Amino acid sequence: MWLKDFCSRVHPLRAISPVSVADNTAAASQIIDTADYEGLVFVLATGSVADADMTTTVLVEHGDDSGLSDAAAVPDDMLNSGRTSGHATTPEASAAFQFDDDNETRKIGYHGDKRYVRLTVTPSGNASAALISAVALLFGARRQPTAVPPV
């Protein structure tokens, strides 16, 4: 029954609208309010990555102020990338992309103790178009079903 009703238990929100980044400008997500949810997963996606040596770094920040004026980097023990040992050393590194990651997805989960969360993807060595987007998937809704459409 739970899997059949998964849709009523999650809440997707736009994090980073699809964008073509042609330099090293950071793409910051919307600030996600986690009130009434147990946590969230950012799902990141790339389209074409044109530059032959582009890499990205991923940063997840949290805070209690709705504008994140108190933003602080999330400690690794409050993040989860879903990857096992033998891969990148931190959850943020596991969620990052590089030049040969065309049309791929990554994920990074947050289960921290702050109400507001933001994701930032920063390219490096990028002189061509890199298509990036992200969705925040809130889970563990304390009130169900979740809103349709998501607000």
Coordinates of C-alpha atoms in Angstrom, one line a residue:
M1 CA 0.0 0.0 0.0
W2 CA 2.8 2.5 0.9
L3 CA 4.4 2.3 -2.5
K4 CA 1.1 2.6 -4.2
D5 CA 0.5 5.9 -2.3
F6 CA 4.1 7.3 -2.5
C7 CA 2.7 10.3 -4.5
S8 CA 0.7 11.4 -1.4
R9 CA 3.8 11.2 0.8
V10 CA 6.2 13.4 -1.1
H11 CA 6.2 17.0 -2.2
P12 CA 8.3 18.1 -5.2
L13 CA 9.5 21.7 -5.5
R14 CA 11.5 23.6 -8.1
A15 CA 15.0 24.1 -6.8
I16 CA 17.1 25.2 -9.8
S17 CA 15.2 25.9 -13.0
P18 CA 16.9 24.5 -16.1
V19 CA 19.7 26.9 -16.9
S20 CA 22.6 27.0 -19.4
V21 CA 25.7 28.1 -17.5
A22 CA 28.4 29.4 -19.9
D23 CA 31.0 30.5 -17.3
N24 CA 31.8 29.7 -13.6
T25 CA 28.7 31.4 -12.2
A26 CA 27.2 29.5 -9.3
A27 CA 23.6 28.3 -9.7
A28 CA 21.8 28.7 -6.3
S29 CA 18.5 26.9 -5.7
Q30 CA 15.3 28.4 -4.2
I31 CA 15.3 28.3 -0.4
I32 CA 13.4 25.2 0.5
D33 CA 11.2 25.2 3.6
T34 CA 11.2 21.8 5.3
A35 CA 8.5 22.5 7.8
D36 CA 6.2 19.5 8.2
Y37 CA 8.6 17.1 6.5
E38 CA 11.2 14.7 7.8
G39 CA 13.8 15.7 5.2
L40 CA 14.5 16.3 1.5
V41 CA 16.4 15.0 -1.4
F42 CA 17.8 17.3 -4.1
V43 CA 17.7 15.6 -7.5
L44 CA 20.2 17.3 -9.9
A45 CA 20.2 16.7 -13.6
T46 CA 22.5 17.8 -16.5
G47 CA 21.8 18.1 -20.2
S48 CA 24.7 18.6 -22.6
V49 CA 28.0 19.7 -21.0
A50 CA 30.0 21.3 -23.8
D51 CA 33.3 22.2 -22.0
A52 CA 36.0 19.5 -22.1
D53 CA 37.4 20.2 -18.6
M54 CA 34.4 21.6 -16.6
T55 CA 33.9 20.3 -13.0
T56 CA 31.4 21.4 -10.4
T57 CA 31.2 21.6 -6.6
V58 CA 28.0 21.2 -4.7
L59 CA 27.2 23.0 -1.5
V60 CA 24.2 22.4 0.8
E61 CA 23.5 25.1 3.3
H62 CA 20.8 25.4 6.1
G63 CA 19.5 27.8 8.6
D64 CA 16.5 28.9 10.7
D65 CA 16.0 32.3 8.9
S66 CA 13.6 32.2 5.9
G67 CA 16.1 34.3 3.9
L68 CA 19.0 32.2 5.0
S69 CA 20.8 35.2 6.5
D70 CA 22.2 32.6 9.0
A71 CA 23.2 30.1 6.3
A72 CA 25.9 27.6 7.2
A73 CA 27.3 24.6 5.4
V74 CA 25.5 21.4 6.3
P75 CA 27.7 18.9 8.2
D76 CA 28.4 15.7 6.3
D77 CA 26.6 13.6 8.9
M78 CA 23.3 15.5 8.0
L79 CA 23.7 14.6 4.3
N80 CA 23.4 11.4 2.3
S81 CA 24.3 10.9 -1.3
G82 CA 23.2 7.2 -1.5
R83 CA 26.6 6.2 -2.7
T84 CA 28.6 3.4 -1.0
S85 CA 32.3 3.4 -0.1
G86 CA 34.8 3.5 -3.0
H87 CA 33.2 6.7 -4.4
A88 CA 33.6 10.3 -3.6
T89 CA 34.7 11.2 -0.1
T90 CA 31.8 13.5 0.8
P91 CA 28.1 13.5 -0.1
E92 CA 28.6 16.9 -1.9
A93 CA 31.4 15.4 -4.0
S94 CA 29.2 12.5 -4.9
A95 CA 26.5 14.9 -6.2
A96 CA 28.9 16.9 -8.4
F97 CA 29.2 16.7 -12.1
Q98 CA 32.1 17.0 -14.6
F99 CA 32.7 17.4 -18.3
D100 CA 31.8 13.9 -19.3
D101 CA 28.5 13.7 -17.3
D102 CA 26.1 14.6 -20.1
N103 CA 22.5 13.8 -19.5
E104 CA 23.1 12.3 -16.0
T105 CA 21.4 12.7 -12.6
R106 CA 22.7 12.9 -9.0
K107 CA 21.1 13.1 -5.6
I108 CA 21.9 14.5 -2.2
G109 CA 19.7 14.1 0.8
Y110 CA 19.3 16.3 3.8
H111 CA 18.0 15.2 7.3
G112 CA 19.3 18.0 9.4
D113 CA 17.7 20.0 12.2
K114 CA 17.3 23.4 10.4
R115 CA 14.1 24.5 8.7
Y116 CA 15.5 26.1 5.5
V117 CA 17.8 24.5 3.0
R118 CA 19.6 25.7 -0.2
L119 CA 21.7 23.9 -2.8
T120 CA 24.4 25.7 -4.8
V121 CA 26.2 24.2 -7.8
T122 CA 29.3 26.0 -8.9
P123 CA 31.1 25.2 -12.1
S124 CA 34.9 25.5 -12.5
G125 CA 36.9 25.6 -15.8
N126 CA 33.6 26.2 -17.7
A127 CA 33.8 28.3 -20.8
S128 CA 30.9 26.7 -22.7
A129 CA 27.3 25.8 -22.1
A130 CA 26.5 23.4 -19.3
L131 CA 22.8 22.6 -18.8
I132 CA 21.9 22.2 -15.1
S133 CA 18.7 21.8 -13.1
A134 CA 17.5 20.5 -9.7
V135 CA 14.3 19.5 -8.0
A136 CA 13.8 19.3 -4.2
L137 CA 11.8 16.3 -3.2
L138 CA 10.4 16.7 0.4
F139 CA 9.6 13.4 2.1
G140 CA 8.0 12.2 5.3
A141 CA 5.0 14.5 5.2
R142 CA 3.5 14.9 8.6
R143 CA 0.2 15.8 6.9
Q144 CA -1.0 13.7 4.1
P145 CA -1.9 13.8 1.4
T146 CA 0.5 16.5 0.2
A147 CA -0.8 19.4 -1.9
V148 CA -1.8 18.9 -5.5
P149 CA -0.4 20.7 -7.4
P150 CA 2.7 21.3 -5.2
V151 CA 2.8 24.9 -3.8

